[in-house]
Coordinates of C-alpha atoms in Angstrom, one line a residue:
A1 CA 174.7 40.4 114.4
V2 CA 172.6 38.7 111.2
A3 CA 174.0 40.1 107.9
H4 CA 171.1 40.8 105.4
T5 CA 171.4 41.1 101.4
Y6 CA 170.3 44.7 101.5
D7 CA 173.5 46.0 103.1
A8 CA 172.2 46.4 106.5
V9 CA 173.4 44.7 109.8
L10 CA 171.2 44.1 112.5
V11 CA 171.9 43.2 116.0
S12 CA 170.0 40.5 117.7
A13 CA 169.2 38.7 120.8
V14 CA 168.9 35.0 119.9
Q15 CA 167.7 32.2 121.9
P16 CA 167.5 29.1 120.4
V17 CA 164.1 25.9 121.3
L18 CA 166.0 23.0 121.1
C19 CA 163.6 20.2 120.9
S20 CA 162.9 16.5 120.1
K21 CA 159.8 14.1 119.8
H22 CA 161.4 11.8 122.5
A23 CA 163.6 13.3 125.0
T24 CA 163.1 16.4 128.0
P25 CA 165.2 19.3 127.5
A26 CA 167.7 18.0 130.2
L27 CA 168.0 14.7 128.2
L28 CA 168.5 16.7 125.5
S29 CA 171.5 19.2 127.1
Q30 CA 173.3 15.6 127.7
R31 CA 173.1 14.8 124.2
A32 CA 174.8 17.6 123.4
H33 CA 178.0 16.4 125.0
V34 CA 178.0 12.9 123.6
G35 CA 179.8 13.6 120.2
P36 CA 179.4 13.6 116.6
R37 CA 177.4 10.3 116.8
S38 CA 174.5 11.5 118.7
C39 CA 173.2 15.2 117.2
L40 CA 170.7 18.0 118.4
N41 CA 168.3 20.1 115.8
A42 CA 167.8 23.8 116.7
T43 CA 164.1 23.9 114.7
N44 CA 163.2 27.3 116.6
M45 CA 164.6 30.1 116.7
H46 CA 163.3 33.0 118.4
L47 CA 164.9 36.6 117.0
S48 CA 164.2 39.9 118.9
H49 CA 165.6 42.5 116.9
I50 CA 168.0 45.4 119.0
Q51 CA 169.0 47.7 116.6
T52 CA 170.1 48.1 113.0
V53 CA 173.9 49.3 113.3
L54 CA 174.4 49.7 109.2
Q55 CA 171.4 51.2 107.5
P56 CA 170.2 49.2 104.0
S57 CA 170.7 50.7 100.5
D58 CA 169.3 51.0 97.2
G59 CA 169.7 47.6 95.5
L60 CA 171.3 44.2 96.0
Q61 CA 174.6 45.2 98.6
K62 CA 175.3 41.6 100.2
V63 CA 176.6 41.8 103.5
T64 CA 179.5 39.1 102.8
S65 CA 180.9 39.0 106.3
L66 CA 180.8 40.0 110.1
A67 CA 183.0 39.5 112.8
W68 CA 182.6 40.1 116.8
A69 CA 185.7 41.0 118.5
P70 CA 186.7 39.2 121.5
N71 CA 186.4 42.1 123.9
N72 CA 182.8 42.4 123.1
A73 CA 184.0 46.4 121.8
K74 CA 184.7 46.0 118.3
L75 CA 182.0 44.7 115.3
A76 CA 183.3 44.9 112.2
A77 CA 181.3 44.4 108.7
V78 CA 182.4 44.5 105.2
T79 CA 180.2 44.2 102.0
V80 CA 180.4 43.5 98.4
D81 CA 181.5 47.2 97.6
K82 CA 184.5 46.0 100.1
V83 CA 184.9 48.7 103.1
V84 CA 185.1 47.8 106.2
H85 CA 182.6 49.3 108.9
L86 CA 183.5 49.3 112.3
F87 CA 181.4 49.4 115.1
D88 CA 181.6 50.0 119.3
E89 CA 179.8 47.7 121.3
S90 CA 176.7 50.3 121.7
G91 CA 176.6 50.0 118.0
D92 CA 177.7 53.5 116.7
R93 CA 180.0 53.4 113.6
K94 CA 183.2 54.5 114.6
D95 CA 185.4 53.9 111.8
K96 CA 185.8 52.5 108.2
F97 CA 188.5 52.1 105.8
K98 CA 188.7 50.0 102.3
T99 CA 190.2 47.0 101.3
K100 CA 193.4 46.4 99.2
A101 CA 193.1 44.4 96.6
A102 CA 196.0 41.4 96.0
D103 CA 197.7 43.0 92.7
P104 CA 197.7 47.0 93.2
N105 CA 197.6 47.6 89.2
G106 CA 194.8 45.4 89.0
A107 CA 191.0 45.6 88.4
G108 CA 190.2 45.2 92.5
M109 CA 187.5 42.6 91.5
Y110 CA 187.5 40.8 94.3
L111 CA 185.2 39.7 97.2
V112 CA 186.2 40.1 101.1
R113 CA 184.6 36.1 101.8
G114 CA 185.8 36.2 105.9
M115 CA 187.1 38.2 108.7
A116 CA 188.6 37.3 112.4
F117 CA 189.7 39.5 115.6
S118 CA 192.8 38.7 117.1
P119 CA 192.6 37.2 120.7
D120 CA 194.0 40.5 121.7
S121 CA 191.3 42.5 119.9
T122 CA 194.0 44.9 118.1
K123 CA 194.2 43.3 114.7
L124 CA 191.7 42.1 111.8
A125 CA 192.1 39.1 109.3
I126 CA 190.9 39.6 106.2
A127 CA 190.4 36.7 103.6
Q128 CA 189.8 38.0 100.1
S129 CA 188.5 35.6 96.8
D130 CA 192.2 37.5 94.8
N131 CA 194.2 34.5 96.4
I132 CA 195.3 36.5 99.3
M133 CA 194.8 37.2 103.4
F134 CA 196.0 41.0 104.8
V135 CA 195.9 41.1 108.2
Y136 CA 195.4 44.5 109.5
R137 CA 196.9 46.1 112.8
L138 CA 194.0 48.5 114.1
G139 CA 195.1 49.0 117.6
A140 CA 193.2 49.1 121.0
D141 CA 191.6 52.0 120.7
W142 CA 189.8 54.3 117.7
T143 CA 192.4 56.7 117.6
E144 CA 195.1 54.4 116.3
K145 CA 196.9 54.7 112.5
K146 CA 195.7 51.5 110.6
S147 CA 197.7 49.7 108.9
I148 CA 199.0 46.1 106.9
C149 CA 201.1 44.0 108.9
N150 CA 201.1 40.6 107.2
K151 CA 199.9 39.7 103.9
F152 CA 199.9 35.6 103.0
A153 CA 198.9 35.2 99.0
Q154 CA 198.6 31.7 97.8
S155 CA 197.7 29.8 94.8
S156 CA 194.2 30.1 95.0
S157 CA 191.2 31.6 96.3
V158 CA 191.1 31.9 100.3
T159 CA 187.5 31.5 101.5
C160 CA 187.3 31.6 105.1
L161 CA 189.4 31.6 108.4
C162 CA 189.7 31.5 112.4
W163 CA 191.5 32.9 114.7
P164 CA 192.2 30.5 117.6
P165 CA 191.4 32.3 121.0
N166 CA 194.9 31.4 122.4
R167 CA 197.1 31.4 119.6
H168 CA 198.0 35.7 118.9
N169 CA 200.1 34.8 116.1
E170 CA 198.8 32.2 114.0
V171 CA 195.6 32.4 112.0
V172 CA 194.1 29.3 110.1
F173 CA 192.8 29.8 106.6
G174 CA 190.7 27.7 103.9
L175 CA 191.2 27.8 99.8
T176 CA 189.3 26.6 97.4
D177 CA 191.2 23.8 96.3
G178 CA 190.7 22.0 99.7
K179 CA 193.6 22.9 101.9
V180 CA 193.7 24.1 105.1
K181 CA 196.8 26.3 106.2
L182 CA 198.1 28.2 108.7
G183 CA 199.6 31.4 108.8
M184 CA 202.5 32.6 110.8
L185 CA 202.6 36.7 111.8
K186 CA 206.3 36.5 112.9
T187 CA 207.6 34.7 109.7
N188 CA 205.0 35.6 107.6
K189 CA 205.2 32.5 105.8
T190 CA 202.6 29.9 105.8
Y191 CA 202.1 26.2 106.6
N192 CA 199.9 23.5 105.1
M193 CA 197.9 22.0 107.8
Y194 CA 196.3 19.2 105.4
S195 CA 194.5 18.9 102.6
H196 CA 190.7 17.6 101.6
P197 CA 191.9 14.3 99.6
E198 CA 189.6 15.0 97.2
G199 CA 190.2 18.8 97.0
S200 CA 187.0 19.9 98.1
Y201 CA 186.4 23.4 98.4
V202 CA 186.9 24.7 102.4
V203 CA 184.0 26.5 103.6
S204 CA 184.4 26.8 107.0
V205 CA 186.7 26.4 109.8
A206 CA 186.5 26.9 113.9
A207 CA 188.7 26.3 116.4
S208 CA 187.7 24.5 119.8
S209 CA 187.4 26.5 122.8
S210 CA 190.6 24.4 124.4
D211 CA 192.5 26.0 121.5
N212 CA 194.6 22.6 120.7
A213 CA 192.4 21.5 117.4
I214 CA 190.3 23.4 114.9
I215 CA 187.6 22.0 112.3
S216 CA 186.8 22.6 108.8
G217 CA 183.6 22.1 106.6
H218 CA 184.1 21.2 102.7
V219 CA 182.0 21.5 100.0
D220 CA 181.3 17.8 100.1
G221 CA 179.0 17.7 103.7
S222 CA 182.0 16.7 105.4
I223 CA 184.0 18.0 108.6
Y224 CA 187.7 17.3 108.9
K225 CA 189.6 17.7 112.4
F226 CA 193.1 18.8 113.3
T227 CA 194.9 18.9 116.5
F228 CA 197.9 21.2 117.1
P229 CA 201.1 19.1 118.7
E230 CA 201.6 20.0 122.4
Q231 CA 204.8 22.1 121.6
E232 CA 204.9 24.9 119.2
G233 CA 207.2 23.5 116.4
G234 CA 206.4 19.4 117.3
Q235 CA 204.7 17.2 115.0
G236 CA 201.6 17.8 114.5
L237 CA 198.9 14.9 115.7
G238 CA 197.5 14.7 112.2
H239 CA 194.2 15.0 110.8
S240 CA 190.7 12.7 110.3
K241 CA 187.0 12.8 109.3
L242 CA 185.5 14.0 111.9
L243 CA 181.6 13.6 110.7
Q244 CA 179.7 13.9 107.7
H245 CA 177.1 16.7 107.6
S246 CA 173.6 16.5 105.9
S247 CA 174.5 19.7 103.5
T248 CA 177.5 21.7 103.3
P249 CA 178.4 23.1 106.2
Y250 CA 178.4 27.1 105.6
A251 CA 178.7 28.0 109.4
L252 CA 180.8 26.0 112.1
A253 CA 181.2 27.1 115.8
W254 CA 183.1 24.8 118.3
G255 CA 182.4 25.4 122.2
E256 CA 181.0 22.5 124.9
S257 CA 179.5 20.7 121.2
I258 CA 179.8 21.7 117.7
C259 CA 177.4 24.0 115.9
V260 CA 176.8 23.6 111.9
A261 CA 174.7 25.3 109.7
G262 CA 174.0 24.6 106.1
N263 CA 171.8 25.4 103.2
D264 CA 168.8 22.9 104.7
N265 CA 167.4 24.9 107.0
R266 CA 168.5 23.6 110.1
V267 CA 171.3 24.6 112.9
V268 CA 172.4 21.1 114.4
F269 CA 174.6 20.5 117.6
Y270 CA 177.0 17.3 117.4

């Protein structure tokens, strides 16, 4: 799903074309698994428009976040009006709801900076610029009543988040002060996973497919890795700098390779 500035969400089929001056496609596929010292550039992307699920409106109405549910049955989209629109797998809008401000008596001057579904697709975590992350219970079907089941107030703006695929009660999120934190749904408490040594703004986070580590991207171009302890409550294995990207890594994804996109018009696989 592709977000556009004019309040439109387009569902597209994406086919990356990977190329290099001195490598065959087979060699490029091998290089994608070597590690952070070997990188691969996706120099061409073929986009095929399928449908527009959220129609554009008059004026600038930026889509600030999109999230697919792990069961592929729900798509969430939110714009600067702070209303979350929910679509089914066919692209039909089934529901919408207005997000809540951290201060119910305040002016409501905030933006939704990120969203992520729970592994069972029944909850939606929402990161907000007014120093809070909410977790909404949506339910398994469209008829269930929505409610806030967790809220994690912070001392600085929440900028991004991810929900590791097999950690049903743990949400990872980043802050403007360079800290990456873990929100525990069972206790409604947060724990500091690590901090950027120079306090560089966290712009993106992603979890590994094996579920034992997360990575975070920072505004200075650095990407850090944190490995979870083997047992719950055990001592963490710490964090380390994984690589230095050529631009601010605003988008991160971690599958068999680490996919990074920034403001230099490149998509890079490490």
